CSV table of C-alpha atoms in Angstrom, one decimal:
chain,number,residue,atom,x,y,z
X,21,MET,CA,11.6,-96.0,69.5
X,22,MET,CA,10.9,-93.1,67.1
X,23,GLU,CA,13.4,-90.4,66.2
X,24,THR,CA,13.1,-86.9,64.8
X,25,ASP,CA,15.0,-83.6,64.8
X,26,ILE,CA,12.2,-81.6,66.5
X,27,LEU,CA,9.2,-82.9,68.3
X,28,VAL,CA,6.2,-80.5,68.5
X,29,VAL,CA,3.4,-81.2,71.0
X,30,GLY,CA,0.0,-79.7,69.9
X,31,GLY,CA,-1.7,-79.1,66.6
X,32,GLY,CA,-2.9,-75.5,66.9
X,33,ALA,CA,-1.5,-72.3,65.4
X,34,ALA,CA,1.6,-72.4,67.6
X,35,GLY,CA,2.4,-76.0,66.7
X,36,PHE,CA,2.0,-75.6,63.0
X,37,ALA,CA,3.9,-72.3,62.9
X,38,ALA,CA,6.8,-74.0,64.7
X,39,ALA,CA,6.7,-77.1,62.5
X,40,LEU,CA,6.6,-75.1,59.3
X,41,GLU,CA,9.4,-72.8,60.3
X,42,ALA,CA,11.5,-75.7,61.4
X,43,ALA,CA,10.8,-77.6,58.1
X,44,GLU,CA,11.6,-74.6,56.0
X,45,ARG,CA,15.0,-74.5,57.8
X,46,GLY,CA,15.7,-78.1,56.9
X,47,ALA,CA,14.7,-79.9,60.0
X,48,GLU,CA,12.7,-83.1,60.3
X,49,VAL,CA,9.6,-82.6,62.4
X,50,LEU,CA,7.2,-84.9,64.2
X,51,MET,CA,4.0,-83.4,65.5
X,52,LEU,CA,1.7,-84.9,68.1
X,53,GLU,CA,-2.0,-84.0,68.5
X,54,LYS,CA,-4.0,-85.9,71.1
X,55,LEU,CA,-7.3,-85.3,69.4
X,56,SER,CA,-8.5,-86.7,66.1
X,57,GLU,CA,-8.6,-83.2,64.6
X,58,THR,CA,-6.1,-80.4,64.7
X,59,GLY,CA,-6.9,-76.7,65.4
X,60,GLY,CA,-7.5,-76.6,69.1
X,61,SER,CA,-8.4,-73.2,70.6
X,62,SER,CA,-6.7,-71.4,67.7
X,63,ALA,CA,-9.4,-72.6,65.3
X,64,MET,CA,-12.1,-71.6,67.8
X,65,SER,CA,-10.7,-68.1,68.3
X,66,GLY,CA,-12.0,-64.8,67.0
X,67,GLY,CA,-9.4,-64.9,64.2
X,68,CYS,CA,-7.9,-61.6,65.3
X,69,LEU,CA,-4.1,-60.9,64.9
X,70,ALA,CA,-2.4,-57.8,66.4
X,71,PHE,CA,0.1,-56.5,63.8
X,72,ALA,CA,1.6,-53.1,63.5
X,73,GLY,CA,3.1,-51.2,60.6
X,74,THR,CA,1.5,-53.4,57.9
X,75,ASP,CA,0.8,-52.5,54.3
X,76,MET,CA,-2.9,-52.7,55.1
X,77,GLN,CA,-2.6,-50.0,57.7
X,78,ARG,CA,-0.6,-47.8,55.5
X,79,GLU,CA,-3.2,-48.1,52.7
X,80,GLN,CA,-5.9,-47.1,55.1
X,81,GLY,CA,-3.9,-44.2,56.5
X,82,ILE,CA,-3.3,-45.7,59.9
X,83,ALA,CA,0.0,-44.7,61.5
X,84,ASP,CA,1.3,-47.6,63.6
X,85,ASP,CA,4.6,-49.2,64.3
X,86,ALA,CA,6.3,-51.7,66.6
X,87,ALA,CA,7.2,-49.1,69.1
X,88,LEU,CA,3.5,-48.1,69.7
X,89,LEU,CA,2.5,-51.7,69.8
X,90,ALA,CA,5.1,-52.4,72.5
X,91,ARG,CA,4.0,-49.3,74.5
X,92,ASP,CA,0.4,-50.5,74.4
X,93,LEU,CA,1.4,-54.0,75.5
X,94,LYS,CA,3.5,-52.6,78.4
X,95,GLN,CA,0.7,-50.4,79.5
X,96,LEU,CA,-1.7,-53.3,79.5
X,97,GLY,CA,0.7,-55.5,81.3
X,98,GLY,CA,0.8,-53.1,84.2
X,99,GLY,CA,4.3,-54.1,85.2
X,100,ALA,CA,3.5,-57.8,85.4
X,101,ALA,CA,4.4,-58.6,81.8
X,102,ASP,CA,8.0,-59.6,80.8
X,103,ASP,CA,9.4,-56.6,78.8
X,104,ALA,CA,11.8,-59.0,77.0
X,105,LEU,CA,8.9,-61.0,75.6
X,106,ILE,CA,7.0,-57.9,74.6
X,107,ALA,CA,10.1,-56.8,72.7
X,108,VAL,CA,10.4,-60.1,70.9
X,109,TYR,CA,6.7,-59.9,69.9
X,110,ALA,CA,7.1,-56.3,68.6
X,111,ASP,CA,10.3,-57.0,66.8
X,112,HIS,CA,9.1,-60.1,65.0
X,113,GLN,CA,5.4,-59.4,64.4
X,114,LEU,CA,5.7,-57.6,61.1
X,115,GLU,CA,7.9,-60.4,59.5
X,116,THR,CA,5.3,-62.9,60.7
X,117,TYR,CA,2.6,-60.9,59.0
X,118,ASP,CA,4.6,-60.9,55.8
X,119,TRP,CA,5.4,-64.6,56.2
X,120,LEU,CA,1.7,-65.4,56.4
X,121,LYS,CA,0.9,-63.4,53.3
X,122,ALA,CA,3.7,-65.1,51.5
X,123,HIS,CA,2.1,-68.5,52.3
X,124,GLY,CA,-1.2,-67.3,50.9
X,125,GLN,CA,-3.0,-66.1,54.0
X,126,VAL,CA,-5.7,-63.6,53.1
X,127,PHE,CA,-6.9,-61.0,55.6
X,128,ALA,CA,-10.3,-59.4,55.8
X,129,PRO,CA,-10.2,-55.9,54.3
X,130,GLY,CA,-11.3,-53.9,57.3
X,131,LEU,CA,-9.2,-53.0,60.3
X,132,GLU,CA,-10.6,-52.4,63.7
X,133,ALA,CA,-9.4,-51.1,67.1
X,134,SER,CA,-10.1,-53.5,70.0
X,135,SER,CA,-9.0,-54.3,73.5
X,136,GLY,CA,-5.8,-52.5,74.4
X,137,GLN,CA,-5.1,-50.9,71.1
X,138,SER,CA,-4.4,-47.2,70.5
X,139,VAL,CA,-5.0,-47.5,66.7
X,140,PRO,CA,-6.9,-50.0,64.5
X,141,ARG,CA,-4.6,-53.0,64.3
X,142,VAL,CA,-6.9,-56.0,64.3
X,143,HIS,CA,-6.1,-58.0,61.2
X,144,THR,CA,-8.8,-60.6,60.8
X,145,VAL,CA,-8.6,-64.1,59.4
X,146,ASP,CA,-10.8,-67.2,59.5
X,147,PRO,CA,-8.9,-69.0,62.3
X,148,ALA,CA,-9.8,-72.5,61.2
X,149,ASP,CA,-8.7,-71.7,57.6
X,150,LEU,CA,-5.5,-70.3,59.0
X,151,VAL,CA,-4.6,-73.5,60.8
X,152,ARG,CA,-5.6,-75.5,57.7
X,153,LEU,CA,-3.3,-73.4,55.6
X,154,LEU,CA,-0.4,-73.9,57.9
X,155,ALA,CA,-1.0,-77.6,58.0
X,156,ALA,CA,-1.1,-77.8,54.2
X,157,ARG,CA,2.1,-75.9,54.0
X,158,CYS,CA,3.7,-78.3,56.5
X,159,ARG,CA,2.6,-81.3,54.4
X,160,ALA,CA,4.0,-79.7,51.3
X,161,THR,CA,7.5,-79.6,52.8
X,162,GLY,CA,7.7,-83.3,53.0
X,163,LYS,CA,9.5,-82.9,56.3
X,164,VAL,CA,6.6,-82.8,58.8
X,165,THR,CA,4.8,-85.9,60.1
X,166,LEU,CA,1.6,-85.5,62.1
X,167,LEU,CA,0.3,-88.1,64.5
X,168,THR,CA,-3.3,-87.5,65.7
X,169,ASN,CA,-5.0,-89.4,68.5
X,170,THR,CA,-1.5,-89.4,70.1
X,171,ALA,CA,-1.1,-87.9,73.6
X,172,ALA,CA,2.1,-86.8,75.2
X,173,ARG,CA,2.5,-88.3,78.6
X,174,ARG,CA,5.9,-87.6,80.1
X,175,LEU,CA,9.0,-85.7,79.1
X,176,ARG,CA,12.2,-87.7,79.0
X,177,ARG,CA,15.6,-86.3,79.9
X,178,ASP,CA,19.2,-87.4,80.0
X,179,ALA,CA,20.1,-88.6,83.5
X,180,THR,CA,23.6,-87.1,83.3
X,181,THR,CA,23.1,-83.8,81.5
X,182,GLY,CA,19.4,-83.1,82.4
X,183,ARG,CA,18.7,-82.3,78.8
X,184,VAL,CA,15.2,-83.1,77.5
X,185,THR,CA,15.7,-85.8,74.9
X,186,GLY,CA,12.2,-86.7,74.0
X,187,LEU,CA,9.0,-87.9,75.6
X,188,LEU,CA,6.7,-90.9,76.2
X,189,ALA,CA,3.4,-90.8,74.3
X,190,GLU,CA,0.4,-92.9,73.9
X,191,GLY,CA,-1.2,-93.5,70.5
X,192,PRO,CA,-3.9,-95.7,69.0
X,193,ASP,CA,-1.6,-98.7,69.0
X,194,GLY,CA,-0.1,-98.2,72.4
X,195,ALA,CA,2.9,-96.5,74.0
X,196,LEU,CA,5.5,-94.6,72.0
X,197,ASP,CA,9.0,-93.6,73.0
X,198,ILE,CA,10.1,-90.6,70.9
X,199,THR,CA,13.6,-89.1,70.7
X,200,ALA,CA,14.0,-85.5,69.6
X,201,ARG,CA,17.6,-84.8,68.6
X,202,ARG,CA,17.3,-81.0,68.6
X,203,GLY,CA,14.5,-80.3,71.1
X,204,VAL,CA,10.9,-80.6,72.1
X,205,ILE,CA,8.5,-77.7,71.6
X,206,LEU,CA,5.4,-77.6,73.8
X,207,ALA,CA,2.6,-75.9,71.9
X,208,SER,CA,-0.1,-77.7,73.8
X,209,GLY,CA,-2.4,-74.8,74.8
X,210,GLY,CA,-3.8,-73.8,78.2
X,211,PHE,CA,-6.0,-75.5,80.7
X,212,SER,CA,-9.4,-74.0,80.4
X,213,ARG,CA,-10.8,-77.6,80.3
X,214,ASN,CA,-9.1,-78.7,83.5
X,215,PRO,CA,-11.4,-78.1,86.5
X,216,GLU,CA,-8.6,-79.0,89.0
X,217,LEU,CA,-6.1,-76.5,87.6
X,218,LEU,CA,-8.8,-73.8,87.3
X,219,ALA,CA,-9.8,-74.3,90.9
X,220,GLN,CA,-6.2,-74.0,91.9
X,221,PHE,CA,-5.2,-71.0,89.8
X,222,ALA,CA,-8.5,-69.2,89.0
X,223,PRO,CA,-10.9,-69.4,91.9
X,224,ALA,CA,-12.2,-65.9,91.2
X,225,CYS,CA,-13.5,-67.2,87.9
X,226,GLU,CA,-15.7,-69.9,89.3
X,227,HIS,CA,-18.9,-68.2,88.0
X,228,ALA,CA,-17.4,-67.5,84.5
X,229,VAL,CA,-18.3,-69.4,81.4
X,230,PHE,CA,-15.4,-71.7,80.3
X,231,VAL,CA,-14.7,-72.0,76.6
X,232,GLY,CA,-11.7,-73.5,74.9
X,233,GLY,CA,-10.3,-76.3,72.8
X,234,GLU,CA,-11.4,-79.7,73.9
X,235,GLY,CA,-7.8,-80.8,74.5
X,236,ASN,CA,-6.9,-77.8,76.7
X,237,ALA,CA,-6.2,-79.7,79.9
X,238,GLY,CA,-2.8,-78.4,80.7
X,239,ASP,CA,-0.8,-81.5,79.6
X,240,GLY,CA,2.3,-79.6,78.4
X,241,LEU,CA,2.3,-77.3,81.4
X,242,ARG,CA,2.1,-80.2,83.8
X,243,MET,CA,4.9,-82.2,82.0
X,244,ALA,CA,7.2,-79.2,82.2
X,245,TRP,CA,6.1,-78.4,85.8
X,246,ALA,CA,7.2,-81.9,86.7
X,247,LEU,CA,10.7,-81.0,85.6
X,248,GLY,CA,10.8,-77.9,87.7
X,249,ALA,CA,9.6,-75.4,85.2
X,250,ASP,CA,8.8,-72.0,86.6
X,251,LEU,CA,5.3,-70.5,86.0
X,252,ARG,CA,4.2,-66.9,85.1
X,253,ASP,CA,1.0,-64.9,85.3
X,254,MET,CA,-0.9,-67.7,87.1
X,255,ALA,CA,-2.7,-65.1,89.2
X,256,GLN,CA,-3.8,-63.2,86.1
X,257,ILE,CA,-6.4,-65.5,84.8
X,258,LYS,CA,-9.5,-63.5,84.1
X,259,GLY,CA,-12.7,-63.9,82.2
X,260,THR,CA,-13.3,-61.9,79.0
X,261,PHE,CA,-16.3,-59.6,79.1
X,262,GLY,CA,-19.1,-59.8,76.5
X,263,LYS,CA,-20.2,-63.5,76.5
X,264,HIS,CA,-24.0,-63.9,76.3
X,265,PRO,CA,-24.9,-66.0,79.3
X,266,THR,CA,-27.3,-68.3,77.4
X,267,ASP,CA,-25.9,-68.3,73.9
X,268,GLU,CA,-24.7,-71.7,72.8
X,269,LEU,CA,-24.1,-70.8,69.1
X,270,ASN,CA,-21.2,-68.4,69.5
X,271,ASN,CA,-18.0,-69.1,71.3
X,272,HIS,CA,-17.0,-65.4,71.2
X,273,SER,CA,-17.7,-62.3,73.1
X,274,CYS,CA,-19.6,-59.4,71.6
X,275,LEU,CA,-17.9,-56.1,72.4
X,276,CYS,CA,-20.4,-53.3,71.7
X,277,VAL,CA,-18.6,-51.2,74.4
X,278,TYR,CA,-15.6,-50.8,72.0
X,279,LYS,CA,-18.0,-49.0,69.6
X,280,GLY,CA,-19.4,-46.7,72.2
X,281,ALA,CA,-21.9,-48.7,74.3
X,282,ILE,CA,-21.9,-48.6,78.1
X,283,ALA,CA,-22.0,-51.5,80.5
X,284,VAL,CA,-24.6,-51.5,83.3
X,285,ASN,CA,-25.3,-54.0,86.1
X,286,GLN,CA,-28.6,-55.5,87.3
X,287,ASP,CA,-29.2,-52.2,89.2
X,288,GLY,CA,-29.0,-50.2,86.0
X,289,ARG,CA,-25.7,-48.5,86.9
X,290,ARG,CA,-22.4,-48.4,85.2
X,291,PHE,CA,-19.6,-50.2,87.0
X,292,VAL,CA,-16.4,-49.8,85.0
X,293,ASP,CA,-14.5,-47.7,82.4
X,294,GLU,CA,-15.7,-49.6,79.3
X,295,SER,CA,-12.6,-48.8,77.3
X,296,LEU,CA,-10.4,-51.1,79.4
X,297,SER,CA,-9.1,-54.4,78.2
X,298,TYR,CA,-11.9,-56.9,78.2
X,299,LYS,CA,-10.1,-59.1,80.7
X,300,LEU,CA,-10.4,-56.2,83.2
X,301,LEU,CA,-14.0,-55.7,82.1
X,302,GLY,CA,-14.7,-59.4,82.7
X,303,GLU,CA,-13.1,-59.1,86.2
X,304,ALA,CA,-15.4,-56.2,87.0
X,305,CYS,CA,-18.5,-57.9,85.6
X,306,LEU,CA,-18.0,-61.0,87.8
X,307,ARG,CA,-18.1,-58.7,90.9
X,308,GLN,CA,-21.6,-57.5,89.9
X,309,PRO,CA,-24.8,-59.1,91.2
X,310,TYR,CA,-25.2,-62.5,89.6
X,311,GLY,CA,-21.9,-61.9,87.7
X,312,THR,CA,-23.7,-60.4,84.7
X,313,GLY,CA,-24.6,-57.1,83.2
X,314,PHE,CA,-25.8,-55.5,80.0
X,315,GLN,CA,-24.2,-53.6,77.2
X,316,ILE,CA,-26.5,-50.6,76.3
X,317,LEU,CA,-26.4,-49.1,72.9
X,318,ASP,CA,-28.5,-47.2,70.3
X,319,ALA,CA,-29.0,-47.5,66.6
X,320,PRO,CA,-25.8,-45.7,65.4
X,321,ILE,CA,-23.7,-47.9,67.6
X,322,MET,CA,-25.5,-51.0,66.3
X,323,ALA,CA,-24.8,-49.9,62.8
X,324,SER,CA,-21.1,-49.4,63.5
X,325,GLY,CA,-20.5,-53.1,63.9
X,326,ASP,CA,-18.2,-55.0,61.6
X,327,ASN,CA,-19.5,-58.3,60.3
X,328,GLU,CA,-15.9,-59.4,59.3
X,329,VAL,CA,-14.8,-59.3,63.0
X,330,ARG,CA,-16.5,-61.9,65.2
X,331,ILE,CA,-16.3,-59.8,68.4
X,332,LEU,CA,-17.9,-56.8,66.5
X,333,ASP,CA,-20.4,-58.8,64.5
X,334,PHE,CA,-23.6,-57.1,66.0
X,335,GLU,CA,-25.9,-57.7,63.0
X,336,ARG,CA,-25.7,-61.5,63.1
X,337,ARG,CA,-26.3,-61.6,66.8
X,338,LEU,CA,-29.3,-59.3,66.3
X,339,GLU,CA,-30.6,-61.7,63.7
X,340,GLU,CA,-30.1,-64.6,66.2
X,341,GLY,CA,-32.3,-62.8,68.7
X,342,LEU,CA,-29.5,-62.2,71.3
X,343,PHE,CA,-30.0,-58.5,71.5
X,344,ILE,CA,-33.0,-57.1,73.4
X,345,GLU,CA,-34.6,-54.2,71.4
X,346,ALA,CA,-36.9,-51.4,72.4
X,347,ASP,CA,-38.1,-48.0,71.0
X,348,THR,CA,-37.5,-46.3,74.3
X,349,LEU,CA,-35.1,-46.7,77.2
X,350,GLU,CA,-38.0,-47.1,79.5
X,351,ASP,CA,-39.2,-50.1,77.6
X,352,LEU,CA,-35.7,-51.5,77.4
X,353,ALA,CA,-35.4,-51.2,81.2
X,354,ARG,CA,-38.6,-53.1,81.7
X,355,GLN,CA,-37.5,-55.8,79.3
X,356,ILE,CA,-34.2,-56.4,81.0
X,357,GLU,CA,-35.8,-55.9,84.5
X,358,VAL,CA,-33.6,-53.0,85.8
X,359,PRO,CA,-35.0,-50.0,87.5
X,360,GLU,CA,-36.3,-47.6,84.8
X,361,ALA,CA,-35.4,-44.4,86.6
X,362,THR,CA,-31.9,-45.6,87.3
X,363,LEU,CA,-31.2,-46.7,83.7
X,364,LEU,CA,-32.6,-43.4,82.4
X,365,LYS,CA,-30.4,-41.4,84.8
X,366,THR,CA,-27.3,-43.6,84.0
X,367,VAL,CA,-27.7,-42.9,80.2
X,368,ALA,CA,-28.5,-39.2,80.8
X,369,ASP,CA,-25.4,-38.8,83.0
X,370,TYR,CA,-23.2,-40.6,80.6
X,371,ASN,CA,-24.4,-38.4,77.7
X,372,ARG,CA,-23.6,-35.4,79.7
X,373,PHE,CA,-20.2,-36.7,80.4
X,374,VAL,CA,-19.7,-37.2,76.6
X,375,ASP,CA,-20.7,-33.6,76.0
X,376,ALA,CA,-18.4,-32.3,78.7
X,377,GLY,CA,-15.5,-34.5,77.5
X,378,GLU,CA,-15.0,-35.9,81.0
X,379,ASP,CA,-16.3,-39.0,82.8
X,380,PRO,CA,-15.9,-38.3,86.5
X,381,GLU,CA,-17.4,-41.6,87.5
X,382,PHE,CA,-14.9,-44.0,85.9
X,383,GLY,CA,-12.6,-41.8,83.8
X,384,ARG,CA,-13.5,-43.2,80.4
X,385,ARG,CA,-11.9,-41.1,77.7
X,386,HIS,CA,-12.1,-43.2,74.6
X,387,MET,CA,-14.2,-46.0,73.0
X,388,VAL,CA,-11.3,-48.5,73.4
X,389,HIS,CA,-8.0,-48.0,75.1
X,390,ASN,CA,-6.5,-44.8,73.6
X,391,HIS,CA,-8.6,-44.8,70.4
X,392,GLY,CA,-12.0,-43.3,69.4
X,393,ALA,CA,-14.1,-40.4,70.5
X,394,LEU,CA,-17.0,-41.2,72.9
X,395,ARG,CA,-20.5,-41.0,71.5
X,396,ARG,CA,-23.9,-40.3,73.0
X,397,ILE,CA,-26.6,-43.0,73.4
X,398,GLU,CA,-29.7,-41.2,72.2
X,399,THR,CA,-31.1,-42.5,68.9
X,400,PRO,CA,-33.8,-45.3,68.9
X,401,PRO,CA,-34.1,-48.1,68.7
X,402,PHE,CA,-32.1,-49.0,71.8
X,403,TYR,CA,-30.5,-52.3,72.5
X,404,ALA,CA,-29.2,-54.4,75.4
X,405,TYR,CA,-26.8,-57.3,75.1
X,406,PRO,CA,-26.8,-59.5,78.2
X,407,SER,CA,-23.1,-60.1,79.1
X,408,THR,CA,-21.1,-62.1,81.5
X,409,ALA,CA,-17.4,-63.2,81.5
X,410,ALA,CA,-15.9,-66.2,79.7
X,411,VAL,CA,-12.5,-67.8,80.1
X,412,TYR,CA,-11.5,-68.4,76.5
X,413,GLY,CA,-7.8,-68.9,77.4
X,414,THR,CA,-5.7,-69.1,80.5
X,415,TYR,CA,-3.1,-66.6,79.2
X,416,CYS,CA,-0.5,-67.8,81.7
X,417,GLY,CA,1.9,-70.7,82.0
X,418,LEU,CA,5.5,-71.6,81.6
X,419,ARG,CA,8.3,-69.1,82.0
X,420,VAL,CA,10.4,-68.7,78.9
X,421,ASP,CA,13.3,-66.6,77.8
X,422,PRO,CA,13.2,-64.6,74.5
X,423,GLN,CA,14.5,-67.6,72.6
X,424,MET,CA,11.5,-69.6,74.0
X,425,HIS,CA,13.6,-71.9,76.2
X,426,VAL,CA,11.6,-73.1,79.2
X,427,ILE,CA,13.1,-71.7,82.4
X,428,ASP,CA,13.1,-73.6,85.7
X,429,VAL,CA,12.3,-72.3,89.2
X,430,PHE,CA,16.0,-71.5,89.8
X,431,GLY,CA,16.2,-69.3,86.6
X,432,GLU,CA,18.1,-71.9,84.6
X,433,ARG,CA,17.2,-73.2,81.1
X,434,ILE,CA,15.7,-76.7,80.9
X,435,ASP,CA,17.9,-77.7,77.9
X,436,GLY,CA,16.1,-79.2,75.0
X,437,LEU,CA,12.7,-77.9,76.1
X,438,LEU,CA,10.9,-74.9,74.4
X,439,ALA,CA,7.4,-73.6,74.4
X,440,ALA,CA,5.1,-71.4,72.4
X,441,GLY,CA,1.5,-70.3,72.3
X,442,GLU,CA,-1.0,-70.4,75.2
X,443,VAL,CA,1.2,-72.6,77.3
X,444,VAL,CA,3.6,-69.7,77.7
X,445,GLY,CA,3.2,-67.2,80.6
X,446,GLY,CA,4.7,-63.8,81.2
X,447,PHE,CA,3.7,-62.1,78.0
X,448,HIS,CA,0.2,-60.6,78.8
X,449,GLY,CA,0.5,-59.6,82.5
X,450,ASN,CA,-2.5,-57.8,84.0
X,451,ALA,CA,-4.6,-57.4,80.9
X,452,TYR,CA,-4.9,-58.5,77.2
X,453,MET,CA,-4.7,-57.0,73.8
X,454,THR,CA,-7.0,-58.3,71.1
X,455,GLY,CA,-5.0,-60.4,68.6
X,456,SER,CA,-2.0,-60.9,70.8
X,457,ALA,CA,-2.8,-64.5,71.8
X,458,LEU,CA,-3.1,-65.8,68.2
X,459,GLY,CA,-0.3,-63.5,67.4
X,460,LYS,CA,2.1,-64.8,70.0
X,461,ALA,CA,1.2,-68.4,69.0
X,462,LEU,CA,2.6,-67.7,65.5
X,463,ILE,CA,5.5,-65.5,66.4
X,464,PHE,CA,6.7,-67.5,69.4
X,465,GLY,CA,6.2,-70.7,67.6
X,466,ARG,CA,8.5,-69.6,64.8
X,467,ILE,CA,11.1,-68.3,67.3
X,468,ALA,CA,11.0,-71.6,69.2
X,469,ALA,CA,11.6,-73.5,65.9
X,470,ARG,CA,14.6,-71.3,65.0
X,471,THR,CA,16.1,-71.9,68.5
X,472,ALA,CA,15.6,-75.7,68.2
X,473,VAL,CA,17.0,-75.8,64.7
X,474,ALA,CA,20.1,-74.0,65.8
X,475,ALA,CA,20.7,-76.3,68.8
């Protein structure tokens, strides 16, 4: 039998943020990571964090605040997101940004606008370095013990009160029975590596590419589900647009559309308002022939990429040979095997829409969400980036309240059980804002720790 104040399941950003916050508040923490290395999907992410009202934004003349951030999140959620969780994110995101900086986190100097953002609020970090930094700060407290190669198997609860008191785990030396005096925090990620759960909850994504941390098999979700935990957003799993169908070097999408490119299908026709959240773009892409399309751009759009932001790093992908390049649109059409006349007309019509300030086909008004003026595609060379949809995260999961207590199917708290990060549902709703997944991992992880410490 092992005992601790707070037991954290999962060694990604949410888990380490929770552990560090709890340790800084005086609690003893035990962390379990089922793999030999920590990081999970957090370390594989694009390293984008959605923060509003930061000193970086002020220095660059960008007007943003928590209220605008919350409005964007609500608009994206389309009524399916939990307003209380959006409010918690908006209210605590700036203090988490400051907390990261106080711990030594350095952000890339540039700020970008991406999926779902009305102003540039993508604050970029190296995600693996972020996790390593949090892990080092946890070790420095002397209050956090990390067990790797140790998998959580079943939650344990008091037979009389129903409170979660710990869990059963399996480590290198066999079974472990762990008691958590103040609570268990599930920070175990999603289930993008679990074919059975994906078939059950995401059948529309069967032709998508699946990318995620090796350990993302839904362990925490299933353990809580077994206790009657309610689930949120399970019908909202969508692939993210912009993944090259054959690229095995990059685990991230390339979003030329957010710099002014258009998306066309195999017939050479546009099929969507390219400024939408890339979850919605991915959903639209998977409905096209062969579930793929192309992002079409010209030289100025190519030059507008940002090498510090993985989803906007056009130059490196060009060097890797992932873009198809041509001096004319006719030659580009031949190379990507779409009808020349159709692609020429698609681009000409789009340029006319840009000049007129109105897109009657799909209603596109900005480069991304509510930000950025549209630009013509006219200056050679021209480029095409083959694109499909990839499920990087499942963005759904356990129902929680604003204090991160897990809620059961009857609307009651499961005492002693909290959750944070990708295992949490209800925050994103219909669509997704760049940086909000890694952001919620940190913000919700810290809130879950505060709740557990106060128990």
